[in-house]
């Protein structure tokens, strides 16, 4: 008699807290503001995060060895040149299209992913981020409701 073992889908996904940030700041300025207000050391790695359809999003990350916490700042939108979309007279012209990391949250400018055992860290971070003058609002997102969750797992 054969035994069948099923792998739970939870094993494929890491657990993390996700914060949504609404702001008009550029990515480097947002990382700088988070570093200043949250006492982080976010920095840009050698390359950006690239999705399967060759769309890249800016990425800043830092591993806090003292608290065993991984911090990752993602830009939610990027502009991509799309050729020949118009058709007709301007067939060879290119247009700029916007691609989103998390399609169901197009209104969000940045996501801050926090991987930590400290359950209070996300809520504490939200209150500190909301004190940044250039930030419109920040809040915790329920990751389980996102269909594009796999885009946030590296």
PDB file of C-alpha atoms in Angstrom:
ATOM      1  CA  UNK A   1       0.000   0.000   0.000  1.00  0.00           C
ATOM      2  CA  UNK A   2       1.390   3.385  -1.026  1.00  0.00           C
ATOM      3  CA  UNK A   3       1.278   6.404   1.188  1.00  0.00           C
ATOM      4  CA  UNK A   4       0.678   9.797  -0.358  1.00  0.00           C
ATOM      5  CA  UNK A   5       2.181  12.851   1.291  1.00  0.00           C
ATOM      6  CA  UNK A   6       0.884  16.274   0.429  1.00  0.00           C
ATOM      7  CA  UNK A   7       2.929  19.402   0.929  1.00  0.00           C
ATOM      8  CA  UNK A   8       1.045  22.229   2.531  1.00  0.00           C
ATOM      9  CA  UNK A   9       0.975  25.480   0.510  1.00  0.00           C
ATOM     10  CA  UNK A  10       2.095  27.358   3.629  1.00  0.00           C
ATOM     11  CA  UNK A  11       5.536  25.799   3.238  1.00  0.00           C
ATOM     12  CA  UNK A  12       6.013  27.608  -0.057  1.00  0.00           C
ATOM     13  CA  UNK A  13       5.348  31.026   1.419  1.00  0.00           C
ATOM     14  CA  UNK A  14       7.411  32.730   4.040  1.00  0.00           C
ATOM     15  CA  UNK A  15       5.613  34.646   6.747  1.00  0.00           C
ATOM     16  CA  UNK A  16       6.068  38.391   6.865  1.00  0.00           C
ATOM     17  CA  UNK A  17       4.285  41.632   7.661  1.00  0.00           C
ATOM     18  CA  UNK A  18       3.599  44.035   4.829  1.00  0.00           C
ATOM     19  CA  UNK A  19       3.198  47.783   5.186  1.00  0.00           C
ATOM     20  CA  UNK A  20       1.700  49.977   2.471  1.00  0.00           C
ATOM     21  CA  UNK A  21       3.116  53.480   2.096  1.00  0.00           C
ATOM     22  CA  UNK A  22       1.500  56.344   0.160  1.00  0.00           C
ATOM     23  CA  UNK A  23       3.899  59.169  -0.724  1.00  0.00           C
ATOM     24  CA  UNK A  24       5.204  61.246  -3.620  1.00  0.00           C
ATOM     25  CA  UNK A  25       8.843  60.675  -2.623  1.00  0.00           C
ATOM     26  CA  UNK A  26      11.307  59.086  -5.041  1.00  0.00           C
ATOM     27  CA  UNK A  27      12.580  55.651  -4.042  1.00  0.00           C
ATOM     28  CA  UNK A  28      15.980  56.833  -2.763  1.00  0.00           C
ATOM     29  CA  UNK A  29      14.321  59.609  -0.708  1.00  0.00           C
ATOM     30  CA  UNK A  30      11.812  57.148   0.771  1.00  0.00           C
ATOM     31  CA  UNK A  31      14.637  54.794   1.775  1.00  0.00           C
ATOM     32  CA  UNK A  32      16.526  57.724   3.324  1.00  0.00           C
ATOM     33  CA  UNK A  33      13.449  58.852   5.283  1.00  0.00           C
ATOM     34  CA  UNK A  34      12.826  55.320   6.576  1.00  0.00           C
ATOM     35  CA  UNK A  35      16.483  55.020   7.576  1.00  0.00           C
ATOM     36  CA  UNK A  36      16.263  58.281   9.502  1.00  0.00           C
ATOM     37  CA  UNK A  37      12.916  57.673  11.247  1.00  0.00           C
ATOM     38  CA  UNK A  38      13.115  53.927  11.899  1.00  0.00           C
ATOM     39  CA  UNK A  39      16.893  53.776  12.484  1.00  0.00           C
ATOM     40  CA  UNK A  40      17.322  51.362   9.572  1.00  0.00           C
ATOM     41  CA  UNK A  41      20.183  50.921   7.117  1.00  0.00           C
ATOM     42  CA  UNK A  42      18.293  50.213   3.925  1.00  0.00           C
ATOM     43  CA  UNK A  43      20.560  50.155   0.894  1.00  0.00           C
ATOM     44  CA  UNK A  44      20.216  49.236  -2.744  1.00  0.00           C
ATOM     45  CA  UNK A  45      21.566  45.797  -3.687  1.00  0.00           C
ATOM     46  CA  UNK A  46      23.521  45.172  -6.874  1.00  0.00           C
ATOM     47  CA  UNK A  47      20.402  44.707  -8.974  1.00  0.00           C
ATOM     48  CA  UNK A  48      16.707  45.509  -8.874  1.00  0.00           C
ATOM     49  CA  UNK A  49      13.939  42.956  -8.483  1.00  0.00           C
ATOM     50  CA  UNK A  50      12.900  41.623 -11.893  1.00  0.00           C
ATOM     51  CA  UNK A  51       9.635  39.825 -12.579  1.00  0.00           C
ATOM     52  CA  UNK A  52       9.207  37.138 -15.206  1.00  0.00           C
ATOM     53  CA  UNK A  53       8.107  39.582 -17.902  1.00  0.00           C
ATOM     54  CA  UNK A  54      11.406  41.523 -17.561  1.00  0.00           C
ATOM     55  CA  UNK A  55       9.873  44.372 -15.590  1.00  0.00           C
ATOM     56  CA  UNK A  56      12.135  45.624 -12.806  1.00  0.00           C
ATOM     57  CA  UNK A  57      11.223  47.363  -9.564  1.00  0.00           C
ATOM     58  CA  UNK A  58      13.559  49.299  -7.295  1.00  0.00           C
ATOM     59  CA  UNK A  59      14.530  47.477  -4.147  1.00  0.00           C
ATOM     60  CA  UNK A  60      16.206  48.494  -0.880  1.00  0.00           C
ATOM     61  CA  UNK A  61      16.999  45.968   1.828  1.00  0.00           C
ATOM     62  CA  UNK A  62      18.731  45.491   5.162  1.00  0.00           C
ATOM     63  CA  UNK A  63      19.210  42.529   7.464  1.00  0.00           C
ATOM     64  CA  UNK A  64      19.282  43.588  11.122  1.00  0.00           C
ATOM     65  CA  UNK A  65      21.499  40.922  12.667  1.00  0.00           C
ATOM     66  CA  UNK A  66      20.839  42.120  16.228  1.00  0.00           C
ATOM     67  CA  UNK A  67      17.074  41.561  16.088  1.00  0.00           C
ATOM     68  CA  UNK A  68      17.136  38.960  13.288  1.00  0.00           C
ATOM     69  CA  UNK A  69      14.821  41.119  11.166  1.00  0.00           C
ATOM     70  CA  UNK A  70      14.868  41.440   7.383  1.00  0.00           C
ATOM     71  CA  UNK A  71      13.619  44.799   6.022  1.00  0.00           C
ATOM     72  CA  UNK A  72      12.802  45.200   2.321  1.00  0.00           C
ATOM     73  CA  UNK A  73      11.407  48.298   0.599  1.00  0.00           C
ATOM     74  CA  UNK A  74       9.746  47.729  -2.798  1.00  0.00           C
ATOM     75  CA  UNK A  75       8.555  50.292  -5.303  1.00  0.00           C
ATOM     76  CA  UNK A  76       5.025  49.234  -6.368  1.00  0.00           C
ATOM     77  CA  UNK A  77       5.095  50.779  -9.821  1.00  0.00           C
ATOM     78  CA  UNK A  78       7.521  51.183 -12.662  1.00  0.00           C
ATOM     79  CA  UNK A  79       7.308  52.728 -16.094  1.00  0.00           C
ATOM     80  CA  UNK A  80       8.068  50.551 -19.086  1.00  0.00           C
ATOM     81  CA  UNK A  81       8.399  51.543 -22.710  1.00  0.00           C
ATOM     82  CA  UNK A  82       5.925  49.715 -24.937  1.00  0.00           C
ATOM     83  CA  UNK A  83       6.508  49.774 -28.692  1.00  0.00           C
ATOM     84  CA  UNK A  84       3.825  49.798 -31.363  1.00  0.00           C
ATOM     85  CA  UNK A  85       0.839  50.004 -29.029  1.00  0.00           C
ATOM     86  CA  UNK A  86      -0.900  52.786 -30.857  1.00  0.00           C
ATOM     87  CA  UNK A  87      -1.271  51.182 -34.283  1.00  0.00           C
ATOM     88  CA  UNK A  88      -2.108  53.056 -37.472  1.00  0.00           C
ATOM     89  CA  UNK A  89      -0.229  56.229 -38.329  1.00  0.00           C
ATOM     90  CA  UNK A  90       2.111  56.153 -35.325  1.00  0.00           C
ATOM     91  CA  UNK A  91       2.850  52.431 -35.419  1.00  0.00           C
ATOM     92  CA  UNK A  92       6.580  52.804 -34.757  1.00  0.00           C
ATOM     93  CA  UNK A  93       6.186  55.196 -31.835  1.00  0.00           C
ATOM     94  CA  UNK A  94       6.598  53.991 -28.300  1.00  0.00           C
ATOM     95  CA  UNK A  95       4.463  54.786 -25.285  1.00  0.00           C
ATOM     96  CA  UNK A  96       5.167  54.543 -21.584  1.00  0.00           C
ATOM     97  CA  UNK A  97       3.082  52.028 -19.680  1.00  0.00           C
ATOM     98  CA  UNK A  98       2.884  51.559 -15.926  1.00  0.00           C
ATOM     99  CA  UNK A  99       3.400  48.102 -14.439  1.00  0.00           C
ATOM    100  CA  UNK A 100       2.547  47.258 -10.826  1.00  0.00           C
ATOM    101  CA  UNK A 101       4.245  44.818  -8.484  1.00  0.00           C
ATOM    102  CA  UNK A 102       0.936  44.195  -6.688  1.00  0.00           C
ATOM    103  CA  UNK A 103      -1.849  44.773  -9.218  1.00  0.00           C
ATOM    104  CA  UNK A 104      -4.693  44.742  -6.720  1.00  0.00           C
ATOM    105  CA  UNK A 105      -3.068  47.608  -4.750  1.00  0.00           C
ATOM    106  CA  UNK A 106      -2.319  50.118  -7.524  1.00  0.00           C
ATOM    107  CA  UNK A 107      -2.884  53.053  -5.172  1.00  0.00           C
ATOM    108  CA  UNK A 108       0.117  52.076  -2.997  1.00  0.00           C
ATOM    109  CA  UNK A 109       3.471  53.691  -3.833  1.00  0.00           C
ATOM    110  CA  UNK A 110       5.774  51.490  -1.725  1.00  0.00           C
ATOM    111  CA  UNK A 111       5.648  48.287   0.267  1.00  0.00           C
ATOM    112  CA  UNK A 112       7.823  47.674   3.303  1.00  0.00           C
ATOM    113  CA  UNK A 113       8.211  43.973   3.982  1.00  0.00           C
ATOM    114  CA  UNK A 114       9.220  43.038   7.532  1.00  0.00           C
ATOM    115  CA  UNK A 115      10.335  39.507   8.359  1.00  0.00           C
ATOM    116  CA  UNK A 116      10.609  39.268  12.135  1.00  0.00           C
ATOM    117  CA  UNK A 117       9.497  37.260  15.129  1.00  0.00           C
ATOM    118  CA  UNK A 118       8.422  40.472  16.886  1.00  0.00           C
ATOM    119  CA  UNK A 119       4.683  40.753  16.237  1.00  0.00           C
ATOM    120  CA  UNK A 120       4.513  44.364  17.450  1.00  0.00           C
ATOM    121  CA  UNK A 121       7.199  45.629  15.077  1.00  0.00           C
ATOM    122  CA  UNK A 122       4.865  46.245  12.123  1.00  0.00           C
ATOM    123  CA  UNK A 123       2.417  48.372  14.101  1.00  0.00           C
ATOM    124  CA  UNK A 124       5.237  50.300  15.778  1.00  0.00           C
ATOM    125  CA  UNK A 125       6.784  50.943  12.367  1.00  0.00           C
ATOM    126  CA  UNK A 126       3.485  52.229  10.954  1.00  0.00           C
ATOM    127  CA  UNK A 127       3.217  54.846  13.689  1.00  0.00           C
ATOM    128  CA  UNK A 128       6.803  55.985  13.037  1.00  0.00           C
ATOM    129  CA  UNK A 129       6.343  56.076   9.242  1.00  0.00           C
ATOM    130  CA  UNK A 130       3.194  58.181   9.606  1.00  0.00           C
ATOM    131  CA  UNK A 131       5.327  60.791  11.405  1.00  0.00           C
ATOM    132  CA  UNK A 132       7.389  61.364   8.236  1.00  0.00           C
ATOM    133  CA  UNK A 133       6.081  64.686   6.832  1.00  0.00           C
ATOM    134  CA  UNK A 134       6.152  63.566   3.178  1.00  0.00           C
ATOM    135  CA  UNK A 135       4.205  60.364   3.847  1.00  0.00           C
ATOM    136  CA  UNK A 136       0.477  60.666   3.230  1.00  0.00           C
ATOM    137  CA  UNK A 137      -0.387  57.461   5.071  1.00  0.00           C
ATOM    138  CA  UNK A 138       0.992  54.045   5.986  1.00  0.00           C
ATOM    139  CA  UNK A 139      -0.837  50.955   7.198  1.00  0.00           C
ATOM    140  CA  UNK A 140      -0.518  47.177   7.572  1.00  0.00           C
ATOM    141  CA  UNK A 141      -1.864  45.022   4.738  1.00  0.00           C
ATOM    142  CA  UNK A 142      -3.242  41.523   5.231  1.00  0.00           C
ATOM    143  CA  UNK A 143      -0.881  39.496   3.045  1.00  0.00           C
ATOM    144  CA  UNK A 144      -3.276  36.552   2.852  1.00  0.00           C
ATOM    145  CA  UNK A 145      -5.737  38.601   0.772  1.00  0.00           C
ATOM    146  CA  UNK A 146      -3.196  39.469  -1.943  1.00  0.00           C
ATOM    147  CA  UNK A 147      -3.265  37.514  -5.168  1.00  0.00           C
ATOM    148  CA  UNK A 148       0.155  38.902  -6.163  1.00  0.00           C
ATOM    149  CA  UNK A 149       1.776  37.671  -2.957  1.00  0.00           C
ATOM    150  CA  UNK A 150       4.311  35.611  -4.878  1.00  0.00           C
ATOM    151  CA  UNK A 151       5.777  38.811  -6.356  1.00  0.00           C
ATOM    152  CA  UNK A 152       6.892  39.822  -2.859  1.00  0.00           C
ATOM    153  CA  UNK A 153       8.780  36.603  -2.148  1.00  0.00           C
ATOM    154  CA  UNK A 154      12.374  36.641  -3.270  1.00  0.00           C
TER     155      UNK A 154
END
